[in-house]
Each structure stands twice: as C-alpha cells, then as structure tokens.
Amino acid sequence: PLGTTVMRMTAFDADDSSTDSALLRYNILKQTPTKPSPNMFYIDPEKGDIVTVVSPVLLDRETMETPKYELVVEAKDMGSLDVGLTGTATATILIDDKNDHPPEFTKKEFQATVKEGVTGVIVNLTVGDRDDPATGAWRAVYTIINGNPGQSFEIHTNPQTNEGMLSVVKPLDYEISAFHTLLIKVENEDPLIPDIAYGPSSTATVQITVEDVNEGPVFHPNPMTVTKQENIPVGSVVLTVNATDPDTLQHQTIRYSVYKDPAGWLEINPTNGTIGTTAVLDRESPYVQNNVYTALFLAIDSGNPPATGTGTLHITLEDVNDNVPSLYPTLAKVCEDAKDLRVVVLGASDKDLHPNTDPFKFELSKQSGPEKLWRITKLNNTHAQVVLLQNLKKANYNIPISVTDSGKPPLTNNTELKLQVCSCKKSKMDCSATDALHISITLILLSLFSLFCKSFP
C-alpha cells in the first residue's frame, strides 16, 4: 500500500561527527524505468528510508514492463551552504508477486466422452492466471465439489501446464448412468490477498457422456461350487449355471460352452446351462487337487462382435471305496537258515480316504502240504510281518497274501510276495542259484509244452 517502507539507505562520512560536515541528506536522482510513473518512490532526506508514493494499482507486478526498479540515490553532507560533498549509490528494488489474481477457467463448460468400463484421463481443464508462473500464486488446485457421489472421478494438476487432468478411477456403467455432470472449482496453492476473492470464473461444469460397450455375460455366482460323490452314473446332472448380460438394453441371448475340462468329464447344454457328466468322476484322478475338480465354462452373448464371460466350477468329490489296497514290498530275500526269523515287514496303502483305508487286515492264503512254511503277524493298522517257520531250500517262492481295507463293503487285494531263499556265508548272500533254478524250471515247462503240441497236431 501507499507509504510502505521498501528499504533504508545508509551513508557514512569520515568527518567529525559533531560538525555539519558529517550531517547527511538523501535524495533520489534517477529512477529506471520511469513507467508507469517517474516518481514511484520517495526517500526520507534524513533517515534514508525509501517508501512507496503511488497507488497500489500502479505497483501491480502483472502490468509492469519489468518487476525491477533501480534508483540512483545521492548522499550529501552539510559542510557548506553552497557546495556539500556528495556520494551516490544504486538501490535495486524487486517487486514480488502477491496472489492478487485468482485462477479462471478458460470456459464455463467442458465436454468429455468415455467408454464404459475404461479408466484414465478423459479431459484436461484449462485455466488462466496472471500471477507469476511456477509460484504458489499461480499453481492451481482443482476440486470436484458436486456430481461425484460414487468417487468414480478424480482430478489432479498437471505440474507443467497447470491444467486439471480429470480421470475416471472407477469404471462407469452405461446401463446405470449414460451421463454425468461434475462441478469443478479451482484455487491457488497460496491464499489470495485480502479484498480479493474467487469469482464465478473459478468454477466450471464438465459434461461427461458414457458410451455403451458390449460387455460379456456374468456368471452368478462365480466361482460356482457343488459337492458330488465320485463314480456317479454317466449322464448325471452336476449343476445348472446362470449367466446374465449386463447390457440390459440390448436384449441379447446367451449360449454356453465348455472352455476348460481337463479330464473331459463334463458337458453343458448350450441353451439352458445344465452341466452333466460324460464320464465317471474319479476322486483319485491326477486332475483332482485336494478332492476338488475344476472346470471353466463360457457364456457368449449375441452381440456384434459377441462378448464372452468365463465361469469357474469347483466340484468337491466325496470318496467312495473303489480302490483295493496295495501291498509293498513285493520281493524279499532270506537266508536258508532263517527259521523263526522275520523275513520282511509288509506295508499297505490305499488311494481312498478314511474310513475306506486302514486298519488293514493281512492274511495268508491256505498253505498246501502237511506243514506250514510261514505265518503273518499284524504289527499295526498299516503293517504286518512275515516269519519263516522252517528252513527252506534255495528256491523262489510265491507267498499268497490278501490285504483288506476297512471300507463298507471292504475291498480285498489278493496278491503275492515273491520270496528268494539264498545261501548265506560270512554275511554274504548269494541268490544266483535260486535265479538259475527259476530259469531252469521255466525252460523245462516250455520244453514239455512244445512236446505236447507236437503230439497233438
């Protein structure tokens, strides 16, 4: 404002400070530039204070040719009434910018068009501001003050251009609303100076048109879950799916198809979405993970071009006792003098789940001959041991064993343990003779069979 002290000039005189020769007076000799007034400033002749002497309107940085003024200031002593000694100095005054001009939109209404389902910048809002660029008095801050209840839009300032970048951050739905109207206001980072306020030009309207896009059908629910027992008959209904078209105004039809069916067990009715089995569902299949079989299906609308939606089906398979137990190991070796010694520990496993697995029942099939050669004893729910009851000659023996699970009804696996009786000397086991004996017996049987065939042409 008028009369504001800008700076103080101070001069020094080496003469006796108690005389007039050291008494100084100040004067402005020259002002550069001379516009808008040649006398923009006044200096107090005794104190050296430089003050403004013009209206604040003339000290408007935005209307000046340059924001810098240079004053040539003279300091003169009073040592003589006619001629005093003088000295000069230059005072440089920079006119700082104040936020005295609010930002104004370049137009009252902006237009934007966006496809439904798309996000990103849709329009740049432009403003003008007469304050110094790249300062807080010039930088704009935009705010959406109306029309954004769902927080689908955001606006940010472009730091290079000062434009307001209006973005869609939540995809818009044409079927819900085809038009949106936003009211945007703009302010500066720095507050306006007193007596200056934001006017009508500091707000603008944005009219947004949403374009319809053919959207893919949506499965309800997704993913879909169902529980079925494995081994249900082929042709059984698993589930009827339901997909709807978000494009409610287009009245399109939907057709269904199988997308991914790893085991090839399923089919779907293309018109009503009923899913049925084309093969037996097997819980023990490698395509089943953690008892769950997963398949994908498509719903395709009749748009041009058609749009597709994907649905996921999780089938939890309940276990059925459909697997016999497996016996391990199937081969054992023992020395000739191994009577009353444990030959081998047998284990059993089952691909099914409890209660269709252990405890397992281990049994020996009926042994021929007057004397028993071995016995089997249960160790726990999953293991048993085979013990020799007599010393056996070198040979290969097949021990018939049955193992039964605990399913209802139970399943039994009738299998054999191949036992090799070998010669053992000094902790070394030699089973070569048993192998040769086994081969010799096989050759004899083949020779007898050949003779039999020749006798009966």
Coordinates of C-alpha atoms in Angstrom, one line a residue:
P1 CA 0.0 0.0 0.0
L2 CA 0.9 3.7 -0.2
G3 CA 3.7 4.7 2.2
T4 CA 5.2 1.3 2.6
T5 CA 8.9 1.4 3.6
V6 CA 10.8 -0.6 1.0
M7 CA 14.4 -0.3 2.3
R8 CA 16.8 2.1 4.1
M9 CA 19.9 3.7 2.5
T10 CA 22.8 4.4 4.9
A11 CA 25.9 6.5 4.1
F12 CA 29.0 7.2 6.2
D13 CA 31.1 10.3 6.4
A14 CA 34.6 10.4 7.8
D15 CA 34.4 14.0 9.0
D16 CA 33.9 15.0 12.6
S17 CA 30.5 13.7 13.6
S18 CA 29.9 16.7 15.8
T19 CA 30.1 19.1 12.8
D20 CA 27.9 19.7 9.8
S21 CA 30.4 18.1 7.6
A22 CA 29.2 14.7 8.8
L23 CA 25.5 15.6 8.7
L24 CA 24.0 13.8 5.6
R25 CA 20.9 14.4 3.5
Y26 CA 19.5 11.8 0.9
N27 CA 17.9 12.4 -2.5
I28 CA 16.7 10.3 -5.4
L29 CA 18.5 11.5 -8.6
K30 CA 17.1 8.9 -11.1
Q31 CA 14.5 6.1 -11.4
T32 CA 14.8 3.4 -14.0
P33 CA 12.4 2.6 -15.6
T34 CA 10.2 5.7 -15.4
K35 CA 6.9 3.9 -16.1
P36 CA 4.1 3.8 -15.1
S37 CA 5.2 6.9 -13.1
P38 CA 8.6 8.7 -12.9
N39 CA 8.2 9.1 -9.2
M40 CA 7.3 5.7 -7.8
F41 CA 9.4 6.1 -4.7
Y42 CA 10.3 8.8 -2.1
I43 CA 13.4 8.8 0.2
D44 CA 13.3 10.4 3.6
P45 CA 16.1 13.0 3.4
E46 CA 17.3 12.5 6.9
K47 CA 16.7 8.8 7.6
G48 CA 17.3 7.4 4.1
D49 CA 14.1 5.3 4.1
I50 CA 12.7 4.6 0.7
V51 CA 8.9 4.4 0.6
T52 CA 6.2 4.0 -2.0
V53 CA 4.3 7.1 -3.0
V54 CA 1.9 5.8 -5.7
S55 CA -1.3 3.9 -5.6
P56 CA -1.1 0.1 -5.2
V57 CA -2.8 -0.1 -8.7
L58 CA 0.4 1.2 -10.2
L59 CA 2.5 -1.3 -8.2
D60 CA 0.8 -4.2 -10.0
R61 CA 3.5 -6.7 -11.0
E62 CA 1.4 -8.0 -13.8
T63 CA 1.1 -4.6 -15.5
M64 CA 4.7 -3.5 -15.2
E65 CA 7.2 -3.7 -18.1
T66 CA 9.7 -5.2 -15.6
P67 CA 9.4 -6.1 -11.9
K68 CA 12.8 -4.4 -11.1
Y69 CA 13.4 -0.7 -10.4
E70 CA 16.8 0.9 -10.0
L71 CA 17.2 4.2 -8.0
V72 CA 20.3 6.4 -8.1
V73 CA 20.5 7.8 -4.6
E74 CA 22.7 10.8 -3.6
A75 CA 24.0 11.4 -0.1
K76 CA 25.2 15.0 0.5
D77 CA 26.9 16.5 3.6
M78 CA 26.1 19.9 5.0
G79 CA 29.6 21.1 5.3
S80 CA 28.9 24.2 3.2
L81 CA 25.7 26.1 2.4
D82 CA 26.6 26.3 -1.2
V83 CA 28.6 23.2 -2.0
G84 CA 28.4 20.0 0.0
L85 CA 30.3 16.9 -0.7
T86 CA 28.2 14.1 -2.3
G87 CA 28.3 10.3 -2.9
T88 CA 25.9 8.1 -4.9
A89 CA 24.7 4.5 -4.7
T90 CA 22.2 2.5 -6.6
A91 CA 19.2 0.9 -4.9
T92 CA 17.7 -2.1 -6.7
I93 CA 14.0 -2.8 -5.8
L94 CA 12.3 -6.0 -7.0
I95 CA 8.5 -6.1 -7.0
D96 CA 7.5 -9.5 -5.5
D97 CA 4.3 -11.2 -6.8
K98 CA 1.3 -11.4 -4.5
N99 CA -1.6 -13.7 -5.2
D100 CA -3.9 -10.9 -6.3
H101 CA -5.3 -12.7 -9.4
P102 CA -7.5 -15.8 -8.9
P103 CA -7.3 -18.6 -11.5
E104 CA -10.1 -18.5 -14.0
F105 CA -11.3 -21.3 -16.3
T106 CA -11.0 -20.6 -20.0
K107 CA -14.6 -21.6 -20.5
K108 CA -17.6 -22.4 -18.3
E109 CA -18.3 -25.8 -19.6
F110 CA -16.1 -28.7 -20.8
Q111 CA -17.2 -31.8 -22.6
A112 CA -15.8 -35.4 -22.3
T113 CA -16.7 -38.8 -23.7
V114 CA -15.6 -42.1 -22.2
K115 CA -16.4 -45.8 -23.0
E116 CA -17.9 -47.7 -20.1
G117 CA -15.5 -50.0 -18.3
V118 CA -12.5 -47.8 -19.1
T119 CA -10.3 -45.8 -16.7
G120 CA -7.8 -43.0 -17.2
V121 CA -7.7 -39.3 -18.1
I122 CA -10.8 -38.2 -20.1
V123 CA -10.3 -34.4 -20.4
N124 CA -7.9 -31.6 -19.4
L125 CA -9.4 -28.4 -17.9
T126 CA -7.5 -25.2 -18.8
V127 CA -7.3 -22.1 -16.6
G128 CA -5.6 -18.7 -16.8
D129 CA -3.8 -16.9 -14.0
R130 CA -2.0 -13.6 -14.3
D131 CA 0.3 -14.2 -11.4
D132 CA 3.9 -15.2 -11.7
P133 CA 4.2 -18.7 -13.2
A134 CA 5.7 -21.6 -11.2
T135 CA 4.8 -20.0 -7.9
G136 CA 2.2 -20.9 -5.3
A137 CA 0.2 -17.8 -6.5
W138 CA -0.1 -19.4 -10.0
R139 CA -0.2 -23.1 -9.4
A140 CA -3.8 -24.4 -9.5
V141 CA -5.5 -26.8 -7.1
Y142 CA -8.7 -28.5 -8.5
T143 CA -11.6 -29.9 -6.5
I144 CA -14.7 -31.8 -7.6
I145 CA -17.5 -30.2 -5.5
N146 CA -20.5 -31.9 -7.0
G147 CA -21.6 -34.8 -9.1
N148 CA -19.2 -37.5 -7.8
P149 CA -21.1 -39.4 -5.0
G150 CA -19.5 -42.8 -6.0
Q151 CA -16.0 -41.3 -6.1
S152 CA -15.7 -42.5 -9.7
F153 CA -13.7 -39.4 -10.8
E154 CA -10.5 -37.7 -9.6
I155 CA -8.8 -34.6 -10.7
H156 CA -5.1 -33.7 -10.4
T157 CA -2.9 -30.8 -11.5
N158 CA -0.5 -31.2 -14.4
P159 CA 2.7 -29.6 -12.9
Q160 CA 3.9 -28.5 -16.3
T161 CA 0.8 -27.0 -17.8
N162 CA -1.2 -26.2 -14.7
E163 CA -4.2 -27.9 -16.3
G164 CA -6.6 -30.0 -14.4
M165 CA -6.5 -33.7 -15.5
L166 CA -9.9 -35.2 -14.9
S167 CA -9.7 -39.0 -14.7
V168 CA -12.1 -42.0 -14.3
V169 CA -10.8 -44.1 -11.5
K170 CA -13.8 -46.5 -11.2
P171 CA -15.2 -47.9 -14.4
L172 CA -18.5 -46.4 -15.4
D173 CA -21.6 -48.4 -16.3
Y174 CA -23.7 -47.2 -19.2
E175 CA -26.7 -49.2 -18.0
I176 CA -26.6 -47.4 -14.7
S177 CA -26.0 -43.8 -16.0
A178 CA -25.2 -42.7 -19.5
F179 CA -24.4 -39.1 -18.4
H180 CA -22.5 -37.4 -15.6
T181 CA -22.3 -33.7 -14.7
L182 CA -19.4 -32.6 -12.5
L183 CA -18.9 -29.1 -10.9
I184 CA -15.2 -28.3 -10.5
K185 CA -13.6 -25.4 -8.6
V186 CA -10.0 -24.1 -8.9
E187 CA -8.0 -22.3 -6.3
N188 CA -4.3 -21.4 -5.9
E189 CA -1.8 -23.1 -3.6
D190 CA -1.3 -19.7 -1.9
P191 CA -4.2 -17.8 -0.4
L192 CA -5.5 -14.7 -2.1
I193 CA -4.5 -11.3 -0.7
P194 CA -7.2 -9.5 1.4
D195 CA -10.0 -7.9 -0.6
I196 CA -9.5 -10.4 -3.5
A197 CA -11.9 -13.3 -3.8
Y198 CA -12.6 -16.2 -6.1
G199 CA -15.3 -15.3 -8.6
P200 CA -17.7 -17.3 -10.8
S201 CA -14.9 -18.0 -13.3
S202 CA -13.2 -20.1 -10.7
T203 CA -15.8 -22.9 -11.2
A204 CA -16.7 -24.9 -14.3
T205 CA -19.0 -27.7 -15.3
V206 CA -17.9 -30.9 -17.0
Q207 CA -20.5 -32.8 -19.1
I208 CA -19.5 -36.5 -19.4
T209 CA -21.1 -38.9 -21.9
V210 CA -20.7 -42.6 -21.3
E211 CA -20.6 -44.8 -24.5
D212 CA -22.1 -48.2 -24.4
V213 CA -19.8 -51.2 -24.9
N214 CA -20.9 -54.8 -25.4
E215 CA -20.0 -56.4 -22.1
G216 CA -19.6 -60.1 -21.6
P217 CA -22.2 -62.1 -19.6
V218 CA -21.6 -62.6 -15.9
F219 CA -22.0 -65.9 -14.1
H220 CA -23.9 -65.9 -10.8
P221 CA -22.2 -66.9 -8.5
N222 CA -18.6 -67.1 -9.7
P223 CA -16.9 -69.3 -8.8
M224 CA -19.7 -71.9 -8.6
T225 CA -19.3 -74.8 -6.1
V226 CA -21.0 -78.2 -5.8
T227 CA -20.4 -81.4 -3.9
K228 CA -20.8 -84.8 -5.7
Q229 CA -19.9 -88.4 -4.9
E230 CA -17.3 -89.9 -7.2
N231 CA -18.5 -92.6 -9.6
I232 CA -21.9 -91.2 -10.1
P233 CA -23.6 -92.5 -13.2
V234 CA -22.6 -91.0 -16.6
G235 CA -25.2 -88.5 -17.6
S236 CA -25.9 -87.3 -14.1
V237 CA -26.7 -83.6 -13.7
V238 CA -24.0 -81.7 -11.8
L239 CA -25.3 -78.1 -11.8
T240 CA -27.3 -75.7 -13.9
V241 CA -25.4 -72.4 -14.3
N242 CA -26.9 -69.0 -14.6
A243 CA -25.3 -66.1 -16.5
T244 CA -26.8 -62.7 -17.2
D245 CA -26.0 -60.0 -19.7
P246 CA -25.1 -56.6 -18.2
D247 CA -26.3 -54.9 -21.4
T248 CA -29.9 -54.9 -20.3
L249 CA -31.0 -52.5 -23.0
Q250 CA -29.7 -54.7 -25.9
H251 CA -31.9 -57.8 -25.1
Q252 CA -29.3 -60.3 -26.2
T253 CA -29.4 -64.1 -26.0
I254 CA -26.7 -66.2 -24.2
R255 CA -25.2 -69.5 -25.2
Y256 CA -23.0 -71.7 -23.1
S257 CA -19.9 -73.9 -23.9
V258 CA -17.2 -75.8 -22.2
Y259 CA -13.9 -73.8 -22.0
K260 CA -11.5 -76.0 -20.0
D261 CA -12.4 -79.5 -18.8
P262 CA -9.0 -81.1 -18.1
A263 CA -10.3 -84.7 -17.7
G264 CA -13.0 -84.5 -20.3
W265 CA -15.7 -85.5 -17.8
L266 CA -18.3 -82.7 -18.4
E267 CA -20.7 -81.2 -21.0
I268 CA -23.0 -78.2 -20.9
N269 CA -26.4 -77.6 -22.5
P270 CA -25.7 -74.6 -24.8
T271 CA -29.2 -73.0 -24.2
N272 CA -30.1 -73.7 -20.5
G273 CA -26.7 -74.1 -18.9
T274 CA -27.2 -77.6 -17.4
I275 CA -23.9 -79.3 -16.8
G276 CA -23.8 -83.1 -16.9
T277 CA -21.2 -85.9 -16.7
T278 CA -19.9 -87.7 -19.8
A279 CA -17.6 -90.0 -17.9
V280 CA -17.1 -91.3 -14.4
L281 CA -15.9 -88.8 -11.8
D282 CA -12.8 -90.2 -10.1
R283 CA -11.5 -88.5 -6.9
E284 CA -8.2 -90.3 -7.3
S285 CA -7.6 -88.8 -10.8
P286 CA -4.4 -86.7 -11.2
Y287 CA -6.8 -83.9 -12.5
V288 CA -8.3 -83.7 -9.0
Q289 CA -6.5 -81.5 -6.5
N290 CA -7.3 -81.7 -2.8
N291 CA -10.6 -83.6 -3.7
V292 CA -11.7 -80.7 -6.0
Y293 CA -12.1 -80.9 -9.7
T294 CA -12.1 -77.5 -11.5
A295 CA -13.6 -76.7 -14.9
L296 CA -14.2 -73.5 -16.8
F297 CA -17.3 -72.6 -18.9
L298 CA -18.1 -69.7 -21.3
A299 CA -21.2 -67.6 -21.7
I300 CA -21.4 -65.9 -25.1
D301 CA -23.9 -63.2 -26.0
S302 CA -25.3 -62.5 -29.4
G303 CA -23.7 -59.0 -29.8
N304 CA -21.7 -57.9 -32.9
P305 CA -19.0 -58.8 -32.2
P306 CA -20.1 -61.2 -29.4
A307 CA -18.7 -60.8 -25.9
T308 CA -17.7 -63.6 -23.6
G309 CA -17.8 -64.2 -19.9
T310 CA -16.0 -67.0 -18.0
G311 CA -17.3 -69.0 -15.1
T312 CA -15.4 -71.3 -12.8
L313 CA -16.9 -74.5 -11.4
H314 CA -15.4 -76.3 -8.4
I315 CA -16.7 -79.9 -7.8
T316 CA -15.8 -81.3 -4.4
L317 CA -15.7 -85.1 -4.9
E318 CA -16.7 -87.3 -2.0
D319 CA -14.8 -90.5 -1.6
V320 CA -16.2 -94.0 -2.5
N321 CA -14.4 -97.2 -1.6
D322 CA -13.3 -98.0 -5.2
N323 CA -9.6 -98.8 -4.7
V324 CA -8.2 -102.1 -3.3
P325 CA -5.2 -101.7 -1.0
S326 CA -1.7 -102.0 -2.4
L327 CA 1.0 -104.2 -0.8
Y328 CA 4.7 -103.3 -0.6
P329 CA 7.3 -104.6 -1.0
T330 CA 6.5 -107.4 -3.4
L331 CA 10.0 -109.0 -3.3
A332 CA 12.1 -110.3 -0.3
K333 CA 15.3 -112.3 0.2
V334 CA 16.2 -114.6 3.1
C335 CA 19.0 -117.0 4.0
E336 CA 18.4 -120.8 4.1
D337 CA 18.7 -120.9 7.9
A338 CA 16.3 -118.1 8.6
K339 CA 13.8 -120.2 10.6
D340 CA 11.8 -118.2 13.1
L341 CA 13.3 -115.1 11.7
R342 CA 11.3 -112.2 10.4
V343 CA 11.5 -112.3 6.7
V344 CA 10.0 -108.9 5.7
V345 CA 7.8 -106.2 7.1
L346 CA 4.9 -105.5 4.7
G347 CA 3.0 -102.3 4.4
A348 CA -0.3 -101.4 2.7
S349 CA -1.6 -98.2 1.3
D350 CA -4.9 -97.2 -0.3
K351 CA -5.8 -94.3 -2.6
D352 CA -9.1 -93.8 -0.9
L353 CA -9.8 -91.7 2.2
H354 CA -10.7 -92.7 5.7
P355 CA -12.7 -94.7 6.6
N356 CA -12.1 -96.6 3.4
T357 CA -8.4 -97.3 4.1
D358 CA -6.8 -98.7 7.3
P359 CA -6.8 -100.5 9.6
F360 CA -5.9 -103.2 7.0
K361 CA -6.4 -106.9 7.5
F362 CA -3.4 -109.1 6.4
E363 CA -3.9 -112.8 5.8
L364 CA -2.1 -115.7 4.3
S365 CA -4.0 -117.9 1.8
K366 CA -4.3 -121.6 2.6
Q367 CA -0.9 -123.3 2.5
S368 CA -0.6 -126.7 0.8
G369 CA 1.2 -129.6 2.4
P370 CA 1.3 -131.1 5.8
E371 CA 3.4 -128.4 7.4
K372 CA 3.1 -124.7 7.3
L373 CA 6.1 -122.8 6.0
W374 CA 5.4 -119.3 7.2
R375 CA 3.0 -117.1 9.2
I376 CA 1.9 -113.4 9.0
T377 CA 1.5 -111.2 12.1
K378 CA -0.1 -107.8 12.2
L379 CA 2.2 -105.0 13.6
N380 CA -0.2 -102.0 13.5
N381 CA -3.0 -100.6 11.3
T382 CA -0.9 -100.4 8.2
H383 CA 1.9 -103.0 8.6
A384 CA 2.5 -106.8 9.2
Q385 CA 5.4 -109.1 9.3
V386 CA 6.1 -112.4 7.6
V387 CA 8.1 -115.0 9.6
L388 CA 9.5 -118.3 8.3
L389 CA 8.5 -121.4 10.3
Q390 CA 11.0 -123.9 8.6
N391 CA 14.4 -123.8 6.9
L392 CA 13.8 -123.7 3.2
K393 CA 15.9 -124.8 0.3
K394 CA 17.3 -122.4 -2.2
A395 CA 14.4 -121.5 -4.5
N396 CA 12.0 -118.8 -5.4
Y397 CA 8.7 -119.0 -3.5
N398 CA 5.4 -117.1 -4.1
I399 CA 3.6 -116.4 -0.9
P400 CA -0.1 -115.7 -1.5
I401 CA -1.3 -112.8 0.7
S402 CA -4.6 -111.0 0.9
V403 CA -4.9 -107.4 2.3
T404 CA -8.4 -106.0 3.0
D405 CA -9.3 -102.4 3.7
S406 CA -12.0 -101.1 6.2
G407 CA -14.5 -99.8 3.7
K408 CA -18.1 -100.7 3.8
P409 CA -18.2 -103.0 1.9
P410 CA -14.5 -103.8 2.2
L411 CA -12.3 -104.4 -0.8
T412 CA -9.6 -107.1 -0.9
N413 CA -6.4 -107.4 -2.9
N414 CA -5.2 -110.9 -3.4
T415 CA -1.5 -110.6 -4.3
E416 CA 1.8 -112.4 -3.8
L417 CA 5.1 -111.8 -2.0
K418 CA 8.0 -113.1 -4.1
L419 CA 10.5 -114.8 -1.7
Q420 CA 14.0 -115.7 -2.7
V421 CA 15.8 -118.2 -0.4
C422 CA 19.5 -117.7 -0.8
S423 CA 22.8 -119.2 0.5
C424 CA 24.5 -117.0 3.1
K425 CA 28.1 -117.4 4.1
K426 CA 30.1 -114.9 6.2
S427 CA 27.4 -112.3 6.0
K428 CA 27.3 -112.6 2.2
M429 CA 24.1 -113.5 0.5
D430 CA 24.2 -115.5 -2.8
C431 CA 20.9 -115.7 -4.7
S432 CA 22.4 -116.8 -8.1
A433 CA 21.4 -120.4 -7.6
T434 CA 17.8 -119.5 -7.0
D435 CA 17.7 -117.4 -10.1
A436 CA 19.2 -120.3 -12.1
L437 CA 16.7 -122.7 -10.7
H438 CA 13.9 -120.4 -11.6
I439 CA 15.2 -120.2 -15.1
S440 CA 15.7 -124.0 -15.4
I441 CA 12.1 -124.7 -14.3
T442 CA 10.9 -122.2 -16.8
L443 CA 12.8 -123.9 -19.7
I444 CA 11.6 -127.4 -18.6
L445 CA 8.0 -126.2 -18.7
L446 CA 8.5 -124.7 -22.1
S447 CA 10.0 -127.9 -23.5
L448 CA 7.1 -130.0 -22.1
F449 CA 4.6 -127.6 -23.7
S450 CA 6.4 -127.9 -27.1
L451 CA 6.3 -131.8 -27.0
F452 CA 2.7 -131.7 -26.0
C453 CA 1.9 -129.5 -29.0
K454 CA 3.7 -131.9 -31.4
S455 CA 1.9 -134.9 -30.0
F456 CA -1.5 -133.3 -30.8
P457 CA -1.2 -131.6 -34.2

